[in-house]
Tab-separated table of C-alpha atoms in Angstrom:
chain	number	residue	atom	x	y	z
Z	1	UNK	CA	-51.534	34.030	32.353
Z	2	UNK	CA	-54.355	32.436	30.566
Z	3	UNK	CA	-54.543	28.780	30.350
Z	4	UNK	CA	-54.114	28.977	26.445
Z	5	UNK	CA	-50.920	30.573	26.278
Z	6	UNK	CA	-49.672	27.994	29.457
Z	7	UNK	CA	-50.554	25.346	27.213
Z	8	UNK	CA	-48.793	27.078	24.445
Z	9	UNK	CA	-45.915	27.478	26.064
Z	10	UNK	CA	-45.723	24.033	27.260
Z	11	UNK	CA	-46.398	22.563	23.941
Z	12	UNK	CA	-43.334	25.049	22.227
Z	13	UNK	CA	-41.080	22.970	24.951
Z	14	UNK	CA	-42.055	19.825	24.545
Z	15	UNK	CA	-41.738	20.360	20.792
Z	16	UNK	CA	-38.033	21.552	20.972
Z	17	UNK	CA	-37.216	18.877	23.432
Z	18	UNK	CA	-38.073	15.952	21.048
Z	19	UNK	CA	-36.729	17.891	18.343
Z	20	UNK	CA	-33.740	17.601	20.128
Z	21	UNK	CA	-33.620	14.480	21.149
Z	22	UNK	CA	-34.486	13.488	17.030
Z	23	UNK	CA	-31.254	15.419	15.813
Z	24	UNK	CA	-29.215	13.606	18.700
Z	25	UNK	CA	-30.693	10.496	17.360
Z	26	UNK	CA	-29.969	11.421	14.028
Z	27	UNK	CA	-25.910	12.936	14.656
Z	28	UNK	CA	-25.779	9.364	16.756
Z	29	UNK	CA	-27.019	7.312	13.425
Z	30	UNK	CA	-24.378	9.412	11.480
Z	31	UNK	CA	-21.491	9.230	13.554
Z	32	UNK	CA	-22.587	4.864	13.606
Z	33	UNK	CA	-22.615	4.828	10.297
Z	34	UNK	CA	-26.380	3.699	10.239
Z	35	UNK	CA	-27.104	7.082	7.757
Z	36	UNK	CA	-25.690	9.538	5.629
Z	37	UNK	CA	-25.568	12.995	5.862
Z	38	UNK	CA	-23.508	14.840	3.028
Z	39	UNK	CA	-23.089	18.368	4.621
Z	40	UNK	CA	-21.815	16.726	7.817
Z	41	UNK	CA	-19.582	14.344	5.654
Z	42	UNK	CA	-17.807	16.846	3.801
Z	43	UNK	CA	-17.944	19.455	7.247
Z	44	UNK	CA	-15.912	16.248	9.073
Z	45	UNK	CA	-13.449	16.044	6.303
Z	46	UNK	CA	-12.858	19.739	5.620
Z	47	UNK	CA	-12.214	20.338	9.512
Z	48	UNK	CA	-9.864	16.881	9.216
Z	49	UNK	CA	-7.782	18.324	6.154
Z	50	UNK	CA	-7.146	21.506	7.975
Z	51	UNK	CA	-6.207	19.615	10.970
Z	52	UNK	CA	-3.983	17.818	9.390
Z	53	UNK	CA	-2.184	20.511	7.378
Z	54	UNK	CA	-1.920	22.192	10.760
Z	55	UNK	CA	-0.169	19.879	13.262
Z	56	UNK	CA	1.989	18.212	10.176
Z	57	UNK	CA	5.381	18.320	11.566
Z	58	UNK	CA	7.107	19.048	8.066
Z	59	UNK	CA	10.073	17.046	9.627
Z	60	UNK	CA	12.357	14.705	7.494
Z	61	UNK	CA	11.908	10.988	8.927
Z	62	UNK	CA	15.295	9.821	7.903
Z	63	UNK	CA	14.054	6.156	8.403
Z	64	UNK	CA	12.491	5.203	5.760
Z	65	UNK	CA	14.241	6.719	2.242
Z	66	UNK	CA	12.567	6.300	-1.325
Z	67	UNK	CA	14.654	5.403	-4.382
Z	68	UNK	CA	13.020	7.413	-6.874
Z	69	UNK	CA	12.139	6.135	-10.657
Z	70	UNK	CA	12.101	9.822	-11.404
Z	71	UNK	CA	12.021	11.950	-14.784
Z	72	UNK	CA	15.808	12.323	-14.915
Z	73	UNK	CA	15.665	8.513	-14.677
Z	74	UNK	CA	13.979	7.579	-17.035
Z	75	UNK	CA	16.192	10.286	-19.596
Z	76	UNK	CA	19.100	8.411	-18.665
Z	77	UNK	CA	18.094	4.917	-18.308
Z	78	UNK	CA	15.519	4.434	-20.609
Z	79	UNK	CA	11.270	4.781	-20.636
Z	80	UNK	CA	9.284	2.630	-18.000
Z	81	UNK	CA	9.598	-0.291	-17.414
Z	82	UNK	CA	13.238	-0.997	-17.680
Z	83	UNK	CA	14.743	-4.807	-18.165
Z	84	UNK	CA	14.872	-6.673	-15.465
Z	85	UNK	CA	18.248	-6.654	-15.945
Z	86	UNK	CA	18.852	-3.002	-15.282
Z	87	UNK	CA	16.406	-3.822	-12.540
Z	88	UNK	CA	18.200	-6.725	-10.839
Z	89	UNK	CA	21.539	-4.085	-11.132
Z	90	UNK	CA	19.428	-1.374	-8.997
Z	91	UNK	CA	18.202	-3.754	-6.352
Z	92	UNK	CA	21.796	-5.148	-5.613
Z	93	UNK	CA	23.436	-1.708	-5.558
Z	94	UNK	CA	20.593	-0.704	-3.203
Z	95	UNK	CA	21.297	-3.895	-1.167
Z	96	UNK	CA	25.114	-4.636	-1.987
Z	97	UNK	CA	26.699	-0.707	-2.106
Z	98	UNK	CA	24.577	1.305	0.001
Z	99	UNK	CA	23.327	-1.001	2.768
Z	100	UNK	CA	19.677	-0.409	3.090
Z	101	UNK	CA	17.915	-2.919	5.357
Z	102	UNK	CA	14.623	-3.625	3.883
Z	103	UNK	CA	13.456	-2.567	0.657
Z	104	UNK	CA	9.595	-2.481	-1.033
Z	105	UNK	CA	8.686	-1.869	-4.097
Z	106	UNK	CA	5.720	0.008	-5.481
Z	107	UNK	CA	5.797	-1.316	-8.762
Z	108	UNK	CA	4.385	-4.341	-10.358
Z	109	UNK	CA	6.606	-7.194	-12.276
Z	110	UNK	CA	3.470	-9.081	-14.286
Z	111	UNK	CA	4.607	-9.957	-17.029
Z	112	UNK	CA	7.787	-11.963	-18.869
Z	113	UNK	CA	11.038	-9.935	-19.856
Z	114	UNK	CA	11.751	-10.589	-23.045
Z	115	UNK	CA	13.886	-7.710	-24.110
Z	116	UNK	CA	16.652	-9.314	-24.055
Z	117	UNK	CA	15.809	-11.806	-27.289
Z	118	UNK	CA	16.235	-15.171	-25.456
Z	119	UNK	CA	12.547	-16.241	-26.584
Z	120	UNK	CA	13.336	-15.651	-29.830
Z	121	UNK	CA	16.750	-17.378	-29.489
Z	122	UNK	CA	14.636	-20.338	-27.791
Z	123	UNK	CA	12.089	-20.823	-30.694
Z	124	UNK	CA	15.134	-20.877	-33.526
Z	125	UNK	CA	16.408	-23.381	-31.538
Z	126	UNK	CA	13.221	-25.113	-31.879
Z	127	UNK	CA	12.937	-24.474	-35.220
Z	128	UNK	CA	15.094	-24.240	-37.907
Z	129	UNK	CA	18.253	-24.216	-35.948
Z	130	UNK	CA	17.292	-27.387	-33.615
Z	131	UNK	CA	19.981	-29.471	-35.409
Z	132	UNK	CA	23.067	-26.921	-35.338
Z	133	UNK	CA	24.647	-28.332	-31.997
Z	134	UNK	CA	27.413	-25.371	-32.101
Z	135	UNK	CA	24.287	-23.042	-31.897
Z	136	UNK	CA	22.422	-24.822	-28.952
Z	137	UNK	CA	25.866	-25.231	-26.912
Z	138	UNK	CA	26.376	-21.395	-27.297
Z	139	UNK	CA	23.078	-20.922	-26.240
Z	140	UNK	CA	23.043	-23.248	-23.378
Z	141	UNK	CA	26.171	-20.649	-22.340
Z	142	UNK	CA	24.579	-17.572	-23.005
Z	143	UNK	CA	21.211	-18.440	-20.967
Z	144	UNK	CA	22.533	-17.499	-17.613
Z	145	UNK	CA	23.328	-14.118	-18.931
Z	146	UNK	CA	20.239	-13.253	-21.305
Z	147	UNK	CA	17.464	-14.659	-18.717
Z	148	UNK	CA	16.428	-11.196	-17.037
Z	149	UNK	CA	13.658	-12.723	-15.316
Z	150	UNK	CA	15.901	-15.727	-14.057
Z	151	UNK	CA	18.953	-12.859	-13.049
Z	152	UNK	CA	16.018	-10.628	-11.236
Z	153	UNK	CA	14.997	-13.916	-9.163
Z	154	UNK	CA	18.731	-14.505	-8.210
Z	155	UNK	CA	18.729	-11.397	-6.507
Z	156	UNK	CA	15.544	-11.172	-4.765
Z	157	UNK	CA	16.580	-14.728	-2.917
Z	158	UNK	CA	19.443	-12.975	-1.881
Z	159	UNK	CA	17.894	-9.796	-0.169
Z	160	UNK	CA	14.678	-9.153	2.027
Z	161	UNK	CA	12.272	-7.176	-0.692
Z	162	UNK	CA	8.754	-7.306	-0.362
Z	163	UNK	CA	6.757	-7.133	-3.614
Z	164	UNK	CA	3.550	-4.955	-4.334
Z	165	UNK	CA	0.370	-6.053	-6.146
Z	166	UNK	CA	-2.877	-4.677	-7.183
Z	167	UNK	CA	-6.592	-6.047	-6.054
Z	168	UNK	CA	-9.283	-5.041	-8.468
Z	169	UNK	CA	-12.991	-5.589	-9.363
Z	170	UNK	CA	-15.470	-6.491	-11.995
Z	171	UNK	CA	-17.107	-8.989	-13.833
Z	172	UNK	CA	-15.129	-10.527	-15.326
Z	173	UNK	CA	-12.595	-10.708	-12.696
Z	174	UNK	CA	-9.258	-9.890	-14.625
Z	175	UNK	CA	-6.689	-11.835	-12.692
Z	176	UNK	CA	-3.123	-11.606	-13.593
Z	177	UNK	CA	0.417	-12.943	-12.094
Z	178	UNK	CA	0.942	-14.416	-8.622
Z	179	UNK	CA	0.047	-13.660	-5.595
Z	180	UNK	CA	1.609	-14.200	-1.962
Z	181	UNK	CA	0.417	-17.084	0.238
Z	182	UNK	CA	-3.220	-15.694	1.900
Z	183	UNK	CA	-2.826	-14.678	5.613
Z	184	UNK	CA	-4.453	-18.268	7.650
Z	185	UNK	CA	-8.141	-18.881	7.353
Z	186	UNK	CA	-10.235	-15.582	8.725
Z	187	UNK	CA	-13.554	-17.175	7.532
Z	188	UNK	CA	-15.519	-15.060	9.818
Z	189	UNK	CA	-13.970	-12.052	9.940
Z	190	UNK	CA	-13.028	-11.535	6.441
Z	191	UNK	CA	-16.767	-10.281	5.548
Z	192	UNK	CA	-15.679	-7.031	7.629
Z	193	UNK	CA	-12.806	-6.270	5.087
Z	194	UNK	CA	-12.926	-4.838	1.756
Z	195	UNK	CA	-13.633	-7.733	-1.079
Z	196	UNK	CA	-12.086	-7.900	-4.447
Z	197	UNK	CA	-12.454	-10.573	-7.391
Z	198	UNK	CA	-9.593	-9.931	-8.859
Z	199	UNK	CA	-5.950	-9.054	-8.776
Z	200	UNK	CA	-2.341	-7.796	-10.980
Z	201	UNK	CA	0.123	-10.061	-9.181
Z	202	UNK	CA	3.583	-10.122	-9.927
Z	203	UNK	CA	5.547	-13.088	-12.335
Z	204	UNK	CA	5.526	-16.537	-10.009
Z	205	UNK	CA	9.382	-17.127	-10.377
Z	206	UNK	CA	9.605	-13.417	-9.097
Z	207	UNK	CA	7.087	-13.661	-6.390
Z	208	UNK	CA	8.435	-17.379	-5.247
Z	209	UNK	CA	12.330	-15.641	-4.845
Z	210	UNK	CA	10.458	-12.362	-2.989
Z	211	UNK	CA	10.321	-12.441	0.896
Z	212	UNK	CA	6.832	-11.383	0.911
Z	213	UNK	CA	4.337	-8.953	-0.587
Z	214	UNK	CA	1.536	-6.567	-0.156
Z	215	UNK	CA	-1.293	-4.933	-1.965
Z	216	UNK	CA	-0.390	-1.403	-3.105
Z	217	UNK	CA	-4.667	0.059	-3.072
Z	218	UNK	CA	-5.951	2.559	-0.421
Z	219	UNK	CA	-9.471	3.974	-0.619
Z	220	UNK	CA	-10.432	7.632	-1.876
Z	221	UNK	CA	-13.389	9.320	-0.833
Z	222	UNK	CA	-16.306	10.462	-2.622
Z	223	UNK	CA	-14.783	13.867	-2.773
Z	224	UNK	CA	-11.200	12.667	-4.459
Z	225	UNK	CA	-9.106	12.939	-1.713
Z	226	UNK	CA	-7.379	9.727	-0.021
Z	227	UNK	CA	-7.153	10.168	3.690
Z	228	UNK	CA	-7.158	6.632	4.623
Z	229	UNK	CA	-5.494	2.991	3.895
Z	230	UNK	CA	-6.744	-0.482	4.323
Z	231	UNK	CA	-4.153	-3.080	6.301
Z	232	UNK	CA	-6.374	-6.134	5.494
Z	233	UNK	CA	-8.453	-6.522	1.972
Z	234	UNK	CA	-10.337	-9.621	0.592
Z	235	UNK	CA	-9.881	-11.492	-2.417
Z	236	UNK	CA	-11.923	-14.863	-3.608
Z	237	UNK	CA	-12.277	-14.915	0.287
Z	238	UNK	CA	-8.697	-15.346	0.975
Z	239	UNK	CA	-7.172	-12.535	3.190
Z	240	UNK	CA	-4.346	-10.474	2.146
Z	241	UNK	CA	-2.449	-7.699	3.989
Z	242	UNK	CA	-0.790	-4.615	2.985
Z	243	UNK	CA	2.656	-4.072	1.896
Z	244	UNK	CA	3.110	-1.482	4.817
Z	245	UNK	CA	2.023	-4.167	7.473
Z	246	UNK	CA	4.029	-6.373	5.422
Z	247	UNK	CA	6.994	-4.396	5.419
Z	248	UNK	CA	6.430	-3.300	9.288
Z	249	UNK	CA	6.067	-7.009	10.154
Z	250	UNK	CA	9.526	-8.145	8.276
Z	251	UNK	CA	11.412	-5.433	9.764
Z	252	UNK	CA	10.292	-5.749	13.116
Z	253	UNK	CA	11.132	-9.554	12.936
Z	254	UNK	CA	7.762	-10.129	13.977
Z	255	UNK	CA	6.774	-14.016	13.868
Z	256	UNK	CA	3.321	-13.311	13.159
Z	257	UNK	CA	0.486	-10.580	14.027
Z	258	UNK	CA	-2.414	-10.932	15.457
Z	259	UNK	CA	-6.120	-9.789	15.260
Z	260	UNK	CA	-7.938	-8.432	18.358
Z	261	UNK	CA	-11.045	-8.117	18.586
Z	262	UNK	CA	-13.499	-5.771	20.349
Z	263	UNK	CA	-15.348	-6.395	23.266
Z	264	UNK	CA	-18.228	-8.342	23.038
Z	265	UNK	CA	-22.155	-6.794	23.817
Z	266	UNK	CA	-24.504	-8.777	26.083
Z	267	UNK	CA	-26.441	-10.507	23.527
Z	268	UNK	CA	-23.190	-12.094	22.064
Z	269	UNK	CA	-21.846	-14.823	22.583
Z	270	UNK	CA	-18.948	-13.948	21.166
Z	271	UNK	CA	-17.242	-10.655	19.068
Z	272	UNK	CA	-15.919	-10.966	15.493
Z	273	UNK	CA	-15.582	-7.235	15.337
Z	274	UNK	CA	-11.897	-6.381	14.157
Z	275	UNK	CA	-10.636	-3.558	16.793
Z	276	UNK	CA	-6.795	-3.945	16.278
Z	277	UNK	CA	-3.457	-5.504	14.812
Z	278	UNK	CA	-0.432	-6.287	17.941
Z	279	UNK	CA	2.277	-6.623	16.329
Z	280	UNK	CA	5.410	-8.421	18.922
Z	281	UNK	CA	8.740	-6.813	18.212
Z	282	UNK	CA	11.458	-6.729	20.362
Z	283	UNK	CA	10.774	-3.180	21.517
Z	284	UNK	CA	7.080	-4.197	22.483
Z	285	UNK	CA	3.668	-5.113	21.551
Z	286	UNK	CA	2.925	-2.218	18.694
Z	287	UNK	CA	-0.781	-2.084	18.744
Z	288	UNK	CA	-2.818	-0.747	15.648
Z	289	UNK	CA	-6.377	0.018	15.956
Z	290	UNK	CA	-8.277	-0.324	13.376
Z	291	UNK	CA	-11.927	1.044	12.059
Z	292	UNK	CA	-14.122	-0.051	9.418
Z	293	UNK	CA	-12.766	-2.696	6.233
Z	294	UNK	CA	-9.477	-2.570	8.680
Z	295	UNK	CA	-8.816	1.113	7.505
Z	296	UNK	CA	-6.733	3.379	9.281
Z	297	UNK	CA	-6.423	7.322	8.719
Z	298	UNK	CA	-2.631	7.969	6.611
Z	299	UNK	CA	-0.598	9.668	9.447
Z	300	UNK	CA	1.042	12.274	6.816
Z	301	UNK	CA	4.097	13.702	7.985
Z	302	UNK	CA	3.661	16.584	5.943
Z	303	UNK	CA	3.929	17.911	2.353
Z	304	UNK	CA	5.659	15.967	-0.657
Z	305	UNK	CA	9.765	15.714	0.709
Z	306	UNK	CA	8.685	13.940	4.216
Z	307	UNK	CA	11.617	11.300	3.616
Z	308	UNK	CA	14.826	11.526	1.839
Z	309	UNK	CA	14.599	11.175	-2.073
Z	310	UNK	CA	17.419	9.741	-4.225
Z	311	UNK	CA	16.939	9.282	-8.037
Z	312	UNK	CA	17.588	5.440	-9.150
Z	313	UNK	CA	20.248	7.000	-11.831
Z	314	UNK	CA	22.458	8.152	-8.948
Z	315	UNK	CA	21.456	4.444	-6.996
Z	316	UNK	CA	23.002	2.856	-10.530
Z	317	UNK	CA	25.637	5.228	-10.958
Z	318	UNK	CA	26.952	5.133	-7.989
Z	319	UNK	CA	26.770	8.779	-7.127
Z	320	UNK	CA	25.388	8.807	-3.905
Z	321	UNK	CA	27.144	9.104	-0.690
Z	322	UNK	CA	28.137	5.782	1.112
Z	323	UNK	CA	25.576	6.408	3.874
Z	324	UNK	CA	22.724	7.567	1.986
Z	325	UNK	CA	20.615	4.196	2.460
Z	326	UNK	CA	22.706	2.685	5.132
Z	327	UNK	CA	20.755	0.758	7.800
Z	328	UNK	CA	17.364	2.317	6.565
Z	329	UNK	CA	14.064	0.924	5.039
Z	330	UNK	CA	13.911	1.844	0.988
Z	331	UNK	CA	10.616	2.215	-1.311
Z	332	UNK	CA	11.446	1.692	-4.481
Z	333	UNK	CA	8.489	3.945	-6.792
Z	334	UNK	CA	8.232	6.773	-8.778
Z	335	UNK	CA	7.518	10.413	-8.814
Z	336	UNK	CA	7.484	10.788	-12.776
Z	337	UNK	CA	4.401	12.473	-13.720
Z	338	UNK	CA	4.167	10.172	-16.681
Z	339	UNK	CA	3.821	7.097	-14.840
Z	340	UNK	CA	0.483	8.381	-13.304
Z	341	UNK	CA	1.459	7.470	-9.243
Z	342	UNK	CA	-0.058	10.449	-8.025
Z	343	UNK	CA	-3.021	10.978	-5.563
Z	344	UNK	CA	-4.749	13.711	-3.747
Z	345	UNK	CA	-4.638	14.046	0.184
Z	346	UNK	CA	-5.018	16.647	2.275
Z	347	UNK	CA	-1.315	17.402	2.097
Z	348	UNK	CA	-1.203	17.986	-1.508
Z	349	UNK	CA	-2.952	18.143	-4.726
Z	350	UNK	CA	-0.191	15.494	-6.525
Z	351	UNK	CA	1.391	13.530	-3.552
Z	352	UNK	CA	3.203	10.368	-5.255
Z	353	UNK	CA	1.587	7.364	-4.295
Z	354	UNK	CA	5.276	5.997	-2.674
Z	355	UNK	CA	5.617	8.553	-0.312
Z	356	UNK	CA	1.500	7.751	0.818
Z	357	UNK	CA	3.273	4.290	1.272
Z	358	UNK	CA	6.044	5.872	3.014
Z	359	UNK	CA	4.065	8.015	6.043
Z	360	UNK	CA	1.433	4.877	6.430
Z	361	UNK	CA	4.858	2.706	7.442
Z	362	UNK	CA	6.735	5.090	9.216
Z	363	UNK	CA	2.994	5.374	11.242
């Protein structure tokens, strides 16, 4: 052959091989997370939808159950929210009549109930009635009853219910209600987790009477969809975990959970990168590895109906059967299209935002 078309040849090869090695380079950056690449992003999360939809068992996990604030509910108790009083009533039939274990709730108590006029009683007798000693005394009497808030916090010392709360962002920070003790100091690693300024706690005396509680918030994805959950977030650098990991801790009798960490390169002298949660339970270490901001991917079951459903007008009226929560962990939310608890995943279009809860604690 002639010594051009050698060289020609050559060249061609060479050129494909470094091409090569450059897209290798490049997929390596992508799947690092050094770069993005938006056809290979959405690619990796149509291929994980389908594969998800595919191998979902569609199975009932009878484990976990969710007491459902549904639209039949709220026509025969009453538009959202209801008095604490109606709610204290729920929780202790839940507890008291059906014998669930464990119960969450994906619902936010922020603010005072004062539906049932005692603030208004309180300021007459500050007022104009502060004098009328018949009308204090009856009052003194009646406070017991007409204290929602008070009733609510009665219960919740009684039972083991773990409270939800919101973690937000902006500036201002909008800060709201109580939240939980933070997890012990994590000064190094909490720059790995996802950071918030501000928060939608519950009402103190309610979180003070509460076993515990956990942010409710999950990441979506540029495209909509949420695939994944956080177990660890950040707020005004105090660490905070998850009311699934919360829940999953308190039922396993866990003492405490710890962090592990991955294994350290060369030039380190030491690895702050968070790999996993170990959770001790009586059964065994459970081990939960963890990627970025402490997410992991939502382990859906399958479609909407992957745990038992029971309406919280049968839980007050009594009309479920004896066993229906017996022994089991509860979720207390709501499917009511109203109340806006809906997300997409990639096991439906409108999956209520409890039963998200639901699948990440039964994983």
């Amino acid at each position: 052959e002639p010594r051009s078309t050698v060289v020609r040849r050559l060249a061609s090869v060479e050129l494909r091989q470094w091409l090569g090695v450059a897209l290798l380079g490049l997929l390596l950056a992508y799947s690092l997370r050094y770069v993005e690449i938006d056809l290979l992003r959405r690619m990796d999360a149509f291929l994980y939808d389908v594969r998800v939809r595919w191998f979902a068992r569609e199975t009932v996990d009878e484990r976990i159950a969710i007491v459902d604030i549904d639209q039949r509910s709220l026509a025969e108790i009453g538009r959202w929210p209801w008095n604490r009083a109606v709610l204290a009533e729920l929780i202790e039939r839940i507890f008291g009549t059906y014998g669930a274990s464990l119960l969450g709730l994906d619902v936010i108590l922020a603010e005072a109930d004062e539906s049932s006029g005692l603030a208004a009683l309180d300021r007459l007798a500050r007022g104009r009635l502060r004098h009328d000693r018949a009308f204090r005394t009856s009052l003194d009497e009646l406070r017991p009853t007409l204290d929602y808030d008070g009733r609510l916090a009665a219960i919740l010392r009684r039972h083991p219910v773990i409270l939800g709360f919101h973690l937000s962002a902006g500036a201002p920070a909008a800060k709201s209600g109580a939240l939980p003790p933070a997890l012990p100091a994590m000064a190094e690693q909490a720059a790995q987790l996802s950071q918030w300024n501000g928060y939608g706690g519950n009402l103190p005396i309610l979180q003070q009477a509460a076993t515990g509680a956990g942010f409710l918030g999950a990441p979506v994805d540029r495209d909509g969809v949420t695939r994944r959950a956080w177990l660890l977030a950040t707020c005004d650098d105090q660490v905070y975990a998850a009311l699934a990991l919360v829940m999953a801790q308190t039922f396993l009798d866990s003492p405490a959970w710890q962090l592990r960490f991955a294994e350290r390169a060369p030039w380190q002298t030491a690895s702050t990168t968070i790999e996993a949660i170990e959770l001790p339970a009586a059964r065994g270490l459970l081990r939960i590895p963890l990627a970025a901001q402490a997410a992991v991917l939502l382990p859906f079951r399958g479609s909407e109906g992957s745990f038992p459903y029971h309406s919280a007008a049968d839980v007050l009226a009594g009309r479920l059967p004896v066993d229906s929560l017996r022994g089991r962990i509860v979720l207390l939310g709501t499917t009511a299209p109203g109340l806006l608890d809906q997300r997409v995943t990639p096991v439906g279009e409108a999956f209520p935002g409890v039963e998200a809860h639901a699948n990440l604690l039964a994983g």
